[in-house]
Amino acid sequence: MAKQQVTILSGAGMSAESGIRTFRDAGGLWEEHRVEDVATPEAWQRDPQLVLKFYNQRRKQLLEVLPNAGHLALKQLEEAFDVRVITQNVDDLHERAGSTQVLHLHGELRKSRSTGPSQRVNGIEGHELNWGDLCAEGFQLRPHIVWFGEEVVEMDNAASIVSESDAVIIVGTSMNVYPANGLIRYAPRHAPVWVIDPNATELHQVGRAKVIARNSGTALPELVERLLRDGI
Ligand code: APR
């Protein structure tokens, strides 16, 4: 009997308890720069070294934090379910917690991509990617991040995963950002939906969702325990 599929849609709130600030908490600011001003193709054309510094700082912080109980609970859920994590986060905390099926909609902080025609993606050793770091063909390497205004190439893949769900857990995302915020529409009618977010009350208009307005670090392990005990 194939395992039932539980799909996780996670955002910055999932990593908040690991010490990585959400976009809303940071008020969208980084060192007085609006995130939208450093995480865009225009910023890369205008001042690539500022953009590289922005991501070097976030990557350095990532190397100093650990997955939290919410991430570890999703690994545990794999004992009885086919768990498919679709995350807007660019950190690797889901992977470091042991989740085996993680799709990053907005890219991965610890990977670089060639700006040449190959667009080859490689892991970044350590926490720095600097101007002058070139791919094998001699093109500058950029962060493997989907910047504001760039296409979310994994969207179709994500939508088909959601459409196969037997249950969906939306955790730690304000669902402000298109197109990720539209993914829940692909969930089958029969699939129960939970939303875990301390601010969920005023933020989420996910009609049929069961809202758990608490932090994921405690609420997610409890929900996982219930699913493992009682099923969906
Ligand atoms: N547990 C669960 N949820 C939390 C916690 C927590 N401990 N702390 C905060 N949250 C919730 C907030 O209430 C908010 O609804 O997490 C959500 C974070 O929302 P955002 O900061 O908007 O992050 P996210 O939804 O992931 O942003 C989407 O926007 O900036 C772009 O590309 C970037 O991937 C990002 C995207």
Coordinates of N, CA and C and ligand atoms in Angstrom, one line a residue:
M1 N 0.9 -1.2 0.0 CA 0.0 0.0 0.0 C 0.9 1.2 0.0
A2 N 0.7 2.1 -1.0 CA 1.6 3.3 -1.1 C 1.3 4.2 0.1
K3 N 2.3 4.9 0.5 CA 2.1 5.8 1.6 C 1.3 7.0 1.2
Q4 N 0.4 7.5 2.0 CA -0.3 8.7 1.7 C 0.7 9.9 1.7
Q5 N 0.4 10.9 0.8 CA 1.2 12.0 0.6 C 0.8 13.2 1.5
V6 N 1.7 13.7 2.4 CA 1.5 14.9 3.1 C 2.4 15.9 2.5
T7 N 1.8 17.0 2.0 CA 2.6 18.1 1.4 C 2.8 19.2 2.4
I8 N 4.0 19.7 2.5 CA 4.3 20.8 3.4 C 4.6 22.1 2.6
L9 N 3.9 23.2 2.8 CA 4.3 24.4 2.2 C 4.9 25.3 3.3
S10 N 6.2 25.5 3.2 CA 6.8 26.2 4.4 C 7.4 27.6 3.9
G11 N 7.5 28.5 4.9 CA 8.0 29.8 4.6 C 8.9 30.2 5.8
A12 N 9.3 31.5 5.8 CA 10.3 32.0 6.7 C 10.0 31.7 8.1
G13 N 8.7 31.6 8.5 CA 8.3 31.4 9.9 C 8.8 30.0 10.4
M14 N 9.0 29.1 9.4 CA 9.5 27.7 9.8 C 10.9 27.9 10.3
S15 N 11.7 28.8 9.8 CA 13.1 28.9 10.3 C 13.3 30.0 11.4
A16 N 12.2 30.7 11.7 CA 12.3 31.8 12.7 C 12.9 31.3 14.0
E17 N 12.4 30.1 14.4 CA 12.8 29.6 15.7 C 14.2 29.0 15.7
S18 N 14.8 29.0 14.5 CA 16.3 28.6 14.4 C 17.1 29.9 14.4
G19 N 16.4 31.0 14.5 CA 17.2 32.3 14.6 C 17.3 33.0 13.3
I20 N 16.7 32.5 12.2 CA 16.7 33.3 11.0 C 15.5 34.1 10.9
R21 N 15.7 35.5 10.8 CA 14.5 36.4 10.8 C 13.6 36.2 9.6
T22 N 12.3 36.4 9.8 CA 11.4 36.3 8.7 C 11.5 37.7 7.9
F23 N 10.9 37.7 6.8 CA 10.9 39.0 6.0 C 10.1 40.0 6.7
R24 N 8.9 39.5 7.3 CA 8.0 40.5 7.9 C 8.7 41.1 9.2
D25 N 9.3 40.2 10.0 CA 9.9 40.7 11.2 C 11.0 41.7 10.9
A26 N 11.8 41.4 9.8 CA 12.8 42.3 9.5 C 12.3 43.6 8.8
G27 N 10.9 43.6 8.7 CA 10.3 44.8 8.0 C 10.9 44.9 6.6
G28 N 11.4 43.8 6.0 CA 11.9 43.8 4.6 C 13.1 44.6 4.5
L29 N 13.8 44.8 5.7 CA 15.0 45.7 5.6 C 16.3 44.8 5.9
W30 N 17.4 45.2 5.2 CA 18.7 44.6 5.5 C 19.7 45.8 5.4
E31 N 20.3 46.1 6.6 CA 21.3 47.2 6.6 C 20.7 48.4 5.9
E32 N 19.5 48.9 6.2 CA 18.9 50.0 5.6 C 18.6 49.9 4.1
H33 N 18.9 48.7 3.6 CA 18.5 48.5 2.1 C 17.2 47.7 2.2
R34 N 16.2 48.1 1.3 CA 15.0 47.3 1.2 C 15.4 46.0 0.4
V35 N 14.9 44.9 1.0 CA 15.3 43.6 0.4 C 15.0 43.6 -1.1
E36 N 13.9 44.3 -1.4 CA 13.5 44.3 -2.9 C 14.5 45.1 -3.7
D37 N 15.4 45.9 -3.0 CA 16.4 46.6 -3.7 C 17.7 45.9 -3.9
V38 N 17.9 44.8 -3.1 CA 19.2 44.1 -3.2 C 18.9 42.7 -3.8
A39 N 17.7 42.2 -3.8 CA 17.4 40.9 -4.3 C 16.6 41.0 -5.7
T40 N 17.2 41.7 -6.6 CA 16.6 41.9 -7.9 C 17.6 41.8 -9.0
P41 N 17.2 41.5 -10.3 CA 18.2 41.5 -11.4 C 18.8 42.9 -11.6
E42 N 17.9 43.9 -11.4 CA 18.4 45.3 -11.5 C 19.5 45.6 -10.6
A43 N 19.4 45.1 -9.3 CA 20.4 45.4 -8.3 C 21.7 44.7 -8.7
W44 N 21.6 43.5 -9.3 CA 22.7 42.7 -9.8 C 23.5 43.5 -10.9
Q45 N 22.7 44.1 -11.8 CA 23.3 44.9 -12.9 C 24.0 46.1 -12.3
R46 N 23.3 46.8 -11.3 CA 23.7 48.1 -10.8 C 24.9 47.9 -9.8
D47 N 24.8 46.9 -8.9 CA 25.9 46.8 -7.9 C 26.0 45.4 -7.4
P48 N 26.6 44.5 -8.3 CA 26.7 43.1 -8.0 C 27.4 42.8 -6.7
Q49 N 28.4 43.6 -6.3 CA 29.1 43.4 -5.1 C 28.3 43.6 -3.9
L50 N 27.3 44.5 -3.9 CA 26.4 44.7 -2.8 C 25.5 43.5 -2.7
V51 N 25.0 43.0 -3.8 CA 24.1 41.8 -3.8 C 24.9 40.6 -3.3
L52 N 26.2 40.5 -3.7 CA 26.9 39.3 -3.2 C 27.2 39.4 -1.7
K53 N 27.4 40.7 -1.2 CA 27.6 40.9 0.2 C 26.4 40.5 1.0
F54 N 25.2 40.9 0.5 CA 23.9 40.6 1.1 C 23.7 39.1 1.3
Y55 N 24.0 38.4 0.3 CA 23.9 36.9 0.4 C 25.0 36.3 1.2
N56 N 26.2 36.8 1.1 CA 27.3 36.3 1.9 C 27.0 36.4 3.4
Q57 N 26.4 37.5 3.8 CA 26.0 37.7 5.2 C 24.9 36.7 5.6
R58 N 23.9 36.5 4.7 CA 22.8 35.6 5.1 C 23.4 34.1 5.1
R59 N 24.3 33.8 4.2 CA 24.9 32.5 4.2 C 25.8 32.2 5.4
K60 N 26.5 33.3 5.9 CA 27.3 33.2 7.1 C 26.4 32.9 8.3
Q61 N 25.3 33.6 8.4 CA 24.4 33.3 9.5 C 23.8 31.9 9.4
L62 N 23.5 31.5 8.2 CA 23.0 30.1 8.1 C 23.9 29.0 8.6
L63 N 25.2 29.3 8.4 CA 26.2 28.3 8.9 C 26.2 28.3 10.5
E64 N 25.6 29.3 11.1 CA 25.7 29.4 12.5 C 24.4 28.9 13.2
V65 N 23.4 28.5 12.5 CA 22.1 28.1 13.1 C 21.8 26.6 12.8
L66 N 20.9 26.1 13.5 CA 20.5 24.7 13.4 C 19.0 24.5 13.1
P67 N 18.7 23.3 12.5 CA 17.3 23.0 12.4 C 16.6 23.0 13.7
N68 N 15.3 23.4 13.7 CA 14.6 23.3 15.0 C 13.6 22.2 15.1
A69 N 12.9 22.0 16.2 CA 12.0 20.9 16.4 C 10.9 20.7 15.3
G70 N 10.6 21.8 14.7 CA 9.6 21.7 13.5 C 10.2 21.0 12.4
H71 N 11.5 21.4 12.0 CA 12.2 20.7 10.9 C 12.3 19.2 11.3
L72 N 12.7 18.9 12.5 CA 13.0 17.5 12.9 C 11.7 16.7 12.9
A73 N 10.5 17.3 13.2 CA 9.2 16.6 13.2 C 8.9 16.2 11.8
L74 N 9.2 17.0 10.8 CA 8.9 16.6 9.4 C 9.7 15.4 8.9
K75 N 10.9 15.3 9.5 CA 11.7 14.1 9.2 C 11.0 12.9 9.8
Q76 N 10.5 13.0 11.0 CA 9.9 11.9 11.7 C 8.6 11.5 10.9
L77 N 7.9 12.5 10.4 CA 6.7 12.2 9.6 C 6.9 11.3 8.5
E78 N 8.1 11.2 8.0 CA 8.5 10.4 6.8 C 8.4 8.9 7.2
E79 N 8.3 8.6 8.5 CA 8.2 7.2 9.0 C 6.9 6.6 8.4
A80 N 5.8 7.4 8.3 CA 4.6 6.7 7.8 C 3.9 7.4 6.6
F81 N 4.6 8.5 6.2 CA 3.9 9.2 5.0 C 5.0 9.6 4.0
D82 N 4.5 9.8 2.8 CA 5.3 10.3 1.7 C 5.3 11.8 1.8
V83 N 6.3 12.4 2.5 CA 6.3 13.8 2.9 C 7.0 14.6 1.8
R84 N 6.3 15.5 1.1 CA 6.9 16.4 0.1 C 7.0 17.8 0.6
V85 N 8.2 18.3 0.9 CA 8.3 19.7 1.4 C 8.5 20.6 0.2
I86 N 7.7 21.6 0.1 CA 7.8 22.7 -0.9 C 8.0 24.0 -0.1
T87 N 9.3 24.5 -0.2 CA 9.6 25.7 0.6 C 9.9 26.9 -0.1
Q88 N 9.5 28.1 0.4 CA 10.0 29.4 -0.1 C 11.3 29.8 0.5
N89 N 11.7 29.0 1.5 CA 13.0 29.3 2.1 C 14.2 28.9 1.3
V90 N 15.2 29.7 1.4 CA 16.5 29.4 0.7 C 17.5 28.8 1.6
D91 N 17.1 28.6 2.9 CA 18.1 27.9 3.8 C 18.0 26.4 3.6
D92 N 19.0 25.7 4.2 CA 19.0 24.2 4.0 C 18.6 23.5 5.2
L93 N 17.8 24.1 6.1 CA 17.5 23.5 7.4 C 16.6 22.3 7.2
H94 N 15.7 22.3 6.2 CA 14.9 21.1 6.0 C 15.8 19.9 5.7
E95 N 16.8 20.1 4.8 CA 17.7 19.0 4.4 C 18.6 18.6 5.6
R96 N 19.0 19.6 6.4 CA 19.9 19.3 7.5 C 19.2 18.5 8.6
A97 N 17.8 18.7 8.6 CA 17.0 18.0 9.6 C 16.8 16.6 9.1
G98 N 17.0 16.3 7.8 CA 16.9 14.9 7.3 C 15.7 14.7 6.3
S99 N 15.0 15.8 6.0 CA 13.9 15.6 5.1 C 14.5 15.2 3.7
T100 N 13.9 14.3 3.1 CA 14.5 13.7 1.8 C 13.9 14.2 0.6
Q101 N 12.7 14.9 0.6 CA 12.1 15.4 -0.6 C 11.8 16.9 -0.4
V102 N 12.7 17.8 -0.8 CA 12.6 19.2 -0.5 C 12.7 19.9 -1.9
L103 N 11.7 20.7 -2.2 CA 11.7 21.5 -3.4 C 11.8 23.0 -3.0
H104 N 12.8 23.7 -3.5 CA 13.0 25.1 -3.2 C 12.4 26.0 -4.3
L105 N 11.3 26.7 -4.0 CA 10.7 27.5 -5.0 C 11.5 28.8 -5.3
H106 N 12.2 29.3 -4.3 CA 13.0 30.6 -4.5 C 14.5 30.4 -4.5
G107 N 14.9 29.2 -4.7 CA 16.4 28.9 -4.8 C 17.0 28.5 -3.5
E108 N 18.3 28.4 -3.5 CA 19.1 27.8 -2.4 C 20.3 28.7 -2.1
L109 N 20.4 29.2 -0.9 CA 21.4 30.1 -0.5 C 22.8 29.5 -0.6
R110 N 22.9 28.2 -0.4 CA 24.3 27.6 -0.4 C 24.7 27.1 -1.8
K111 N 24.0 27.6 -2.8 CA 24.4 27.2 -4.2 C 24.6 28.4 -5.1
S112 N 25.5 28.2 -6.0 CA 25.8 29.3 -7.0 C 25.3 28.8 -8.4
R113 N 25.1 29.8 -9.3 CA 24.7 29.5 -10.6 C 25.5 30.3 -11.6
S114 N 26.0 29.7 -12.7 CA 26.8 30.4 -13.7 C 25.9 31.4 -14.4
T115 N 26.4 32.6 -14.7 CA 25.7 33.6 -15.4 C 25.9 33.4 -16.9
G116 N 26.7 32.3 -17.3 CA 26.9 31.9 -18.7 C 25.7 31.1 -19.2
P117 N 25.8 30.7 -20.4 CA 24.7 29.9 -21.0 C 24.4 28.6 -20.3
S118 N 25.4 28.0 -19.7 CA 25.2 26.7 -19.0 C 24.3 26.9 -17.8
Q119 N 24.3 28.0 -17.2 CA 23.5 28.3 -15.9 C 23.8 27.1 -15.0
R120 N 25.0 26.5 -15.0 CA 25.3 25.4 -14.2 C 25.2 25.8 -12.7
V121 N 24.6 24.9 -11.9 CA 24.4 25.1 -10.4 C 25.5 24.3 -9.7
N122 N 26.1 24.9 -8.7 CA 27.1 24.2 -7.9 C 26.9 24.6 -6.4
G123 N 27.4 23.8 -5.5 CA 27.4 24.1 -4.1 C 28.5 25.2 -3.9
I124 N 28.3 26.0 -2.9 CA 29.3 27.0 -2.5 C 30.0 26.5 -1.3
E125 N 31.3 26.4 -1.4 CA 32.2 26.0 -0.2 C 32.2 27.2 0.7
G126 N 32.0 26.9 2.0 CA 32.1 28.0 3.0 C 31.0 29.0 2.8
H127 N 31.2 30.3 3.2 CA 30.0 31.2 3.1 C 30.2 32.3 2.1
E128 N 31.2 32.3 1.3 CA 31.4 33.5 0.5 C 31.3 33.1 -1.0
L129 N 30.6 34.0 -1.7 CA 30.6 33.9 -3.2 C 31.0 35.4 -3.6
N130 N 32.1 35.6 -4.3 CA 32.6 36.9 -4.5 C 32.7 37.3 -6.0
W131 N 32.8 38.6 -6.2 CA 33.0 39.1 -7.6 C 34.4 38.5 -8.1
G132 N 34.4 37.9 -9.3 CA 35.6 37.3 -9.7 C 35.6 35.8 -9.6
D133 N 34.6 35.3 -8.8 CA 34.4 33.8 -8.7 C 33.7 33.4 -10.0
L134 N 34.4 32.6 -10.9 CA 33.9 32.3 -12.2 C 33.6 30.8 -12.3
C135 N 32.7 30.5 -13.3 CA 32.4 29.1 -13.5 C 33.5 28.5 -14.5
A136 N 33.4 27.2 -14.8 CA 34.5 26.6 -15.6 C 34.6 27.3 -17.0
E137 N 33.5 27.8 -17.5 CA 33.6 28.5 -18.8 C 34.0 30.0 -18.7
G138 N 34.3 30.4 -17.4 CA 34.8 31.8 -17.3 C 33.7 32.8 -17.0
F139 N 32.5 32.4 -16.7 CA 31.4 33.4 -16.4 C 31.3 33.6 -14.9
Q140 N 30.9 34.8 -14.5 CA 30.7 35.2 -13.1 C 29.6 34.3 -12.5
L141 N 29.9 33.8 -11.3 CA 28.9 33.0 -10.6 C 27.9 34.0 -9.8
R142 N 26.6 33.7 -9.8 CA 25.6 34.5 -9.1 C 25.0 33.6 -8.0
P143 N 24.3 34.2 -7.0 CA 23.6 33.3 -6.1 C 22.5 32.6 -6.8
H144 N 22.3 31.3 -6.4 CA 21.2 30.5 -7.1 C 19.9 30.8 -6.3
I145 N 19.5 32.0 -6.5 CA 18.3 32.5 -5.8 C 17.3 33.1 -6.9
V146 N 16.0 32.9 -6.7 CA 15.0 33.5 -7.6 C 14.8 34.9 -7.1
W147 N 15.3 35.9 -7.8 CA 15.1 37.3 -7.3 C 13.7 37.8 -7.6
F148 N 13.3 38.9 -7.0 CA 12.0 39.5 -7.2 C 11.9 39.8 -8.7
G149 N 10.9 39.4 -9.4 CA 10.7 39.7 -10.8 C 11.2 38.6 -11.7
E150 N 11.9 37.6 -11.1 CA 12.4 36.5 -11.9 C 11.4 35.3 -11.9
E151 N 11.4 34.5 -12.9 CA 10.4 33.4 -13.0 C 10.7 32.3 -11.9
V152 N 9.6 31.8 -11.3 CA 9.7 30.7 -10.3 C 9.6 29.4 -11.2
V153 N 10.8 29.0 -11.7 CA 10.8 27.9 -12.6 C 10.2 26.6 -12.1
E154 N 10.2 26.4 -10.7 CA 9.8 25.1 -10.1 C 8.2 25.2 -9.9
M155 N 7.5 26.2 -10.3 CA 6.1 26.4 -10.0 C 5.3 25.2 -10.5
D156 N 5.5 24.8 -11.8 CA 4.6 23.8 -12.3 C 4.9 22.5 -11.6
N157 N 6.1 22.2 -11.3 CA 6.5 21.0 -10.5 C 5.8 21.0 -9.2
A158 N 5.9 22.2 -8.5 CA 5.3 22.3 -7.2 C 3.7 22.1 -7.3
A159 N 3.1 22.7 -8.3 CA 1.7 22.6 -8.4 C 1.2 21.1 -8.6
S160 N 2.0 20.4 -9.4 CA 1.6 19.0 -9.6 C 1.9 18.1 -8.3
I161 N 2.9 18.5 -7.5 CA 3.0 17.8 -6.2 C 1.8 18.1 -5.3
V162 N 1.4 19.4 -5.3 CA 0.3 19.7 -4.4 C -1.0 19.0 -4.8
S163 N -1.1 18.8 -6.1 CA -2.3 18.2 -6.7 C -2.5 16.7 -6.3
E164 N -1.4 16.1 -5.8 CA -1.3 14.7 -5.4 C -1.5 14.5 -3.9
S165 N -1.7 15.6 -3.2 CA -1.7 15.6 -1.7 C -2.9 14.8 -1.2
D166 N -2.6 14.1 0.0 CA -3.7 13.6 0.8 C -4.0 14.5 2.0
A167 N -3.0 15.3 2.2 CA -3.1 16.4 3.3 C -2.1 17.4 3.0
V168 N -2.4 18.7 3.4 CA -1.4 19.8 3.2 C -1.2 20.5 4.6
I169 N 0.0 20.8 4.9 CA 0.3 21.6 6.1 C 1.0 22.9 5.6
I170 N 0.4 24.1 5.8 CA 1.0 25.3 5.4 C 1.6 25.9 6.7
V171 N 2.9 26.1 6.7 CA 3.6 26.5 8.0 C 4.6 27.7 7.7
G172 N 4.3 28.8 8.5 CA 5.3 29.9 8.6 C 5.4 30.7 7.3
T173 N 4.3 30.9 6.6 CA 4.4 31.8 5.4 C 3.2 32.7 5.4
S174 N 3.5 34.0 5.1 CA 2.4 35.0 5.2 C 1.5 34.9 3.9
M175 N 2.0 34.0 3.0 CA 1.3 33.8 1.7 C 1.1 35.2 1.0
N176 N 2.1 36.0 1.1 CA 2.0 37.4 0.5 C 2.6 37.3 -0.9
V177 N 3.4 36.3 -1.2 CA 4.2 36.4 -2.4 C 3.7 35.5 -3.5
Y178 N 3.4 36.1 -4.6 CA 3.0 35.4 -5.8 C 4.2 34.7 -6.5
P179 N 4.2 33.6 -7.1 CA 3.0 32.7 -7.3 C 2.9 31.6 -6.2
A180 N 3.9 31.6 -5.2 CA 3.8 30.5 -4.2 C 2.5 30.5 -3.5
N181 N 2.0 31.8 -3.3 CA 0.7 31.8 -2.4 C -0.5 31.2 -3.1
G182 N -0.3 30.9 -4.4 CA -1.5 30.3 -5.1 C -1.5 28.8 -5.1
L183 N -0.4 28.2 -4.5 CA -0.2 26.7 -4.6 C -1.4 26.0 -4.0
I184 N -1.9 26.5 -2.9 CA -2.9 25.7 -2.1 C -4.1 25.4 -3.0
R185 N -4.4 26.2 -4.0 CA -5.5 26.0 -4.9 C -5.4 24.7 -5.6
Y186 N -4.2 24.1 -5.7 CA -4.1 22.8 -6.5 C -4.4 21.6 -5.6
A187 N -4.6 21.9 -4.3 CA -4.9 20.7 -3.4 C -6.2 20.1 -3.7
P188 N -6.3 18.8 -3.7 CA -7.6 18.1 -4.0 C -8.6 18.4 -2.9
R189 N -9.9 18.5 -3.2 CA -10.9 18.8 -2.3 C -10.9 17.9 -1.0
H190 N -10.5 16.7 -1.2 CA -10.6 15.7 -0.1 C -9.5 15.9 0.9
A191 N -8.4 16.7 0.5 CA -7.2 16.8 1.4 C -7.5 17.8 2.5
P192 N -7.3 17.4 3.8 CA -7.4 18.4 4.9 C -6.2 19.3 4.8
V193 N -6.5 20.6 5.2 CA -5.4 21.6 5.2 C -5.2 22.2 6.6
W194 N -4.0 22.2 7.1 CA -3.7 22.9 8.3 C -2.8 24.1 8.0
V195 N -3.1 25.2 8.8 CA -2.2 26.4 8.7 C -1.6 26.6 10.1
I196 N -0.2 26.6 10.2 CA 0.4 26.8 11.4 C 1.2 28.1 11.3
D197 N 0.7 29.1 12.1 CA 1.3 30.5 12.1 C 0.7 31.3 13.2
P198 N 1.6 31.8 14.1 CA 1.0 32.5 15.3 C 0.1 33.7 14.9
N199 N 0.4 34.2 13.7 CA -0.5 35.4 13.3 C -1.5 34.9 12.3
A200 N -1.8 33.6 12.2 CA -2.6 33.1 11.1 C -4.0 33.8 11.1
T201 N -4.5 34.2 12.2 CA -5.9 34.6 12.3 C -6.1 35.7 11.2
E202 N -5.3 36.8 11.3 CA -5.7 37.9 10.3 C -5.0 37.7 9.0
L203 N -4.1 36.7 8.9 CA -3.3 36.7 7.6 C -3.8 35.8 6.6
H204 N -4.5 34.7 7.0 CA -4.7 33.6 6.0 C -6.2 33.5 5.7
Q205 N -6.5 33.6 4.4 CA -7.9 33.4 4.0 C -8.0 32.0 3.4
V206 N -7.4 31.0 4.0 CA -7.4 29.7 3.4 C -8.7 29.0 3.9
G207 N -9.8 29.3 3.2 CA -11.2 28.9 3.6 C -11.3 27.7 4.5
R208 N -10.9 26.5 4.0 CA -11.2 25.3 4.7 C -10.1 24.8 5.6
A209 N -9.1 25.7 5.9 CA -8.0 25.2 6.6 C -8.3 25.2 8.1
K210 N -7.7 24.3 8.8 CA -7.7 24.3 10.3 C -6.5 25.1 10.7
V211 N -6.8 26.3 11.4 CA -5.8 27.2 11.8 C -5.2 26.9 13.2
I212 N -3.9 26.7 13.3 CA -3.2 26.5 14.5 C -2.4 27.8 14.7
A213 N -2.9 28.7 15.5 CA -2.2 30.0 15.6 C -1.1 30.0 16.7
R214 N -0.1 29.1 16.4 CA 1.0 28.9 17.4 C 2.3 28.8 16.6
N215 N 3.4 28.9 17.3 CA 4.7 28.7 16.7 C 4.9 27.3 16.2
S216 N 5.6 27.2 15.0 CA 5.8 25.9 14.4 C 6.7 25.0 15.3
G217 N 7.6 25.5 16.0 CA 8.5 24.7 16.8 C 7.8 23.8 17.8
T218 N 6.6 24.3 18.3 CA 5.9 23.4 19.2 C 4.6 22.8 18.5
A219 N 4.0 23.6 17.6 CA 2.7 23.1 17.0 C 3.0 22.0 16.0
L220 N 4.1 22.1 15.3 CA 4.3 21.1 14.2 C 4.6 19.7 14.8
P221 N 5.5 19.6 15.8 CA 5.7 18.3 16.4 C 4.4 17.7 17.0
E222 N 3.6 18.5 17.5 CA 2.3 18.0 18.1 C 1.4 17.5 16.9
L223 N 1.3 18.2 15.8 CA 0.5 17.8 14.7 C 1.1 16.5 14.1
V224 N 2.4 16.4 14.0 CA 3.1 15.2 13.4 C 2.8 14.0 14.3
E225 N 2.8 14.2 15.6 CA 2.6 13.1 16.6 C 1.2 12.6 16.4
R226 N 0.2 13.5 16.2 CA -1.2 13.1 16.0 C -1.4 12.4 14.7
L227 N -0.7 12.9 13.6 CA -0.9 12.2 12.3 C -0.3 10.8 12.4
L228 N 0.9 10.6 13.1 CA 1.5 9.3 13.1 C 0.7 8.4 14.0
R229 N -0.1 8.9 15.0 CA -0.9 8.1 15.8 C -2.2 7.8 15.2
D230 N -2.9 8.8 14.7 CA -4.3 8.6 14.2 C -4.5 8.6 12.7
G231 N -3.4 8.9 12.0 CA -3.5 9.0 10.5 C -4.2 10.4 10.1
I232 N -4.4 10.5 8.8 CA -4.9 11.8 8.3 C -6.4 12.0 8.7
Ligands
APR1 N1 6.2 29.7 13.6 C1 5.4 29.7 12.6 N2 5.1 30.9 11.8 C2 5.8 32.0 12.2 C3 6.7 32.0 13.3 C4 6.9 30.8 14.0 N3 7.8 30.7 15.0 N4 7.2 33.3 13.3 C5 6.7 34.0 12.4 N5 5.8 33.2 11.7 C6 5.0 33.6 10.5 C7 4.6 35.1 10.4 O1 3.4 35.3 11.1 C8 4.4 35.2 8.9 O2 3.0 34.9 8.5 O3 5.7 33.3 9.4 C9 5.3 34.1 8.3 C10 6.5 34.7 7.6 O4 6.0 35.5 6.5 P1 7.1 36.2 5.6 O5 8.1 36.9 6.5 O6 6.3 37.0 4.6 O7 7.9 35.0 4.9 P2 7.5 34.2 3.6 O8 6.0 34.1 3.6 O9 8.3 33.0 3.6 O10 7.9 35.2 2.4 C11 7.8 34.7 1.1 O11 8.9 36.6 0.2 O12 10.6 38.0 0.6 C12 10.2 37.0 -0.2 O13 11.4 35.3 -1.4 C13 11.1 35.8 -0.1 O14 10.6 33.5 0.3 C14 10.3 34.8 0.7 C15 8.9 35.2 0.3

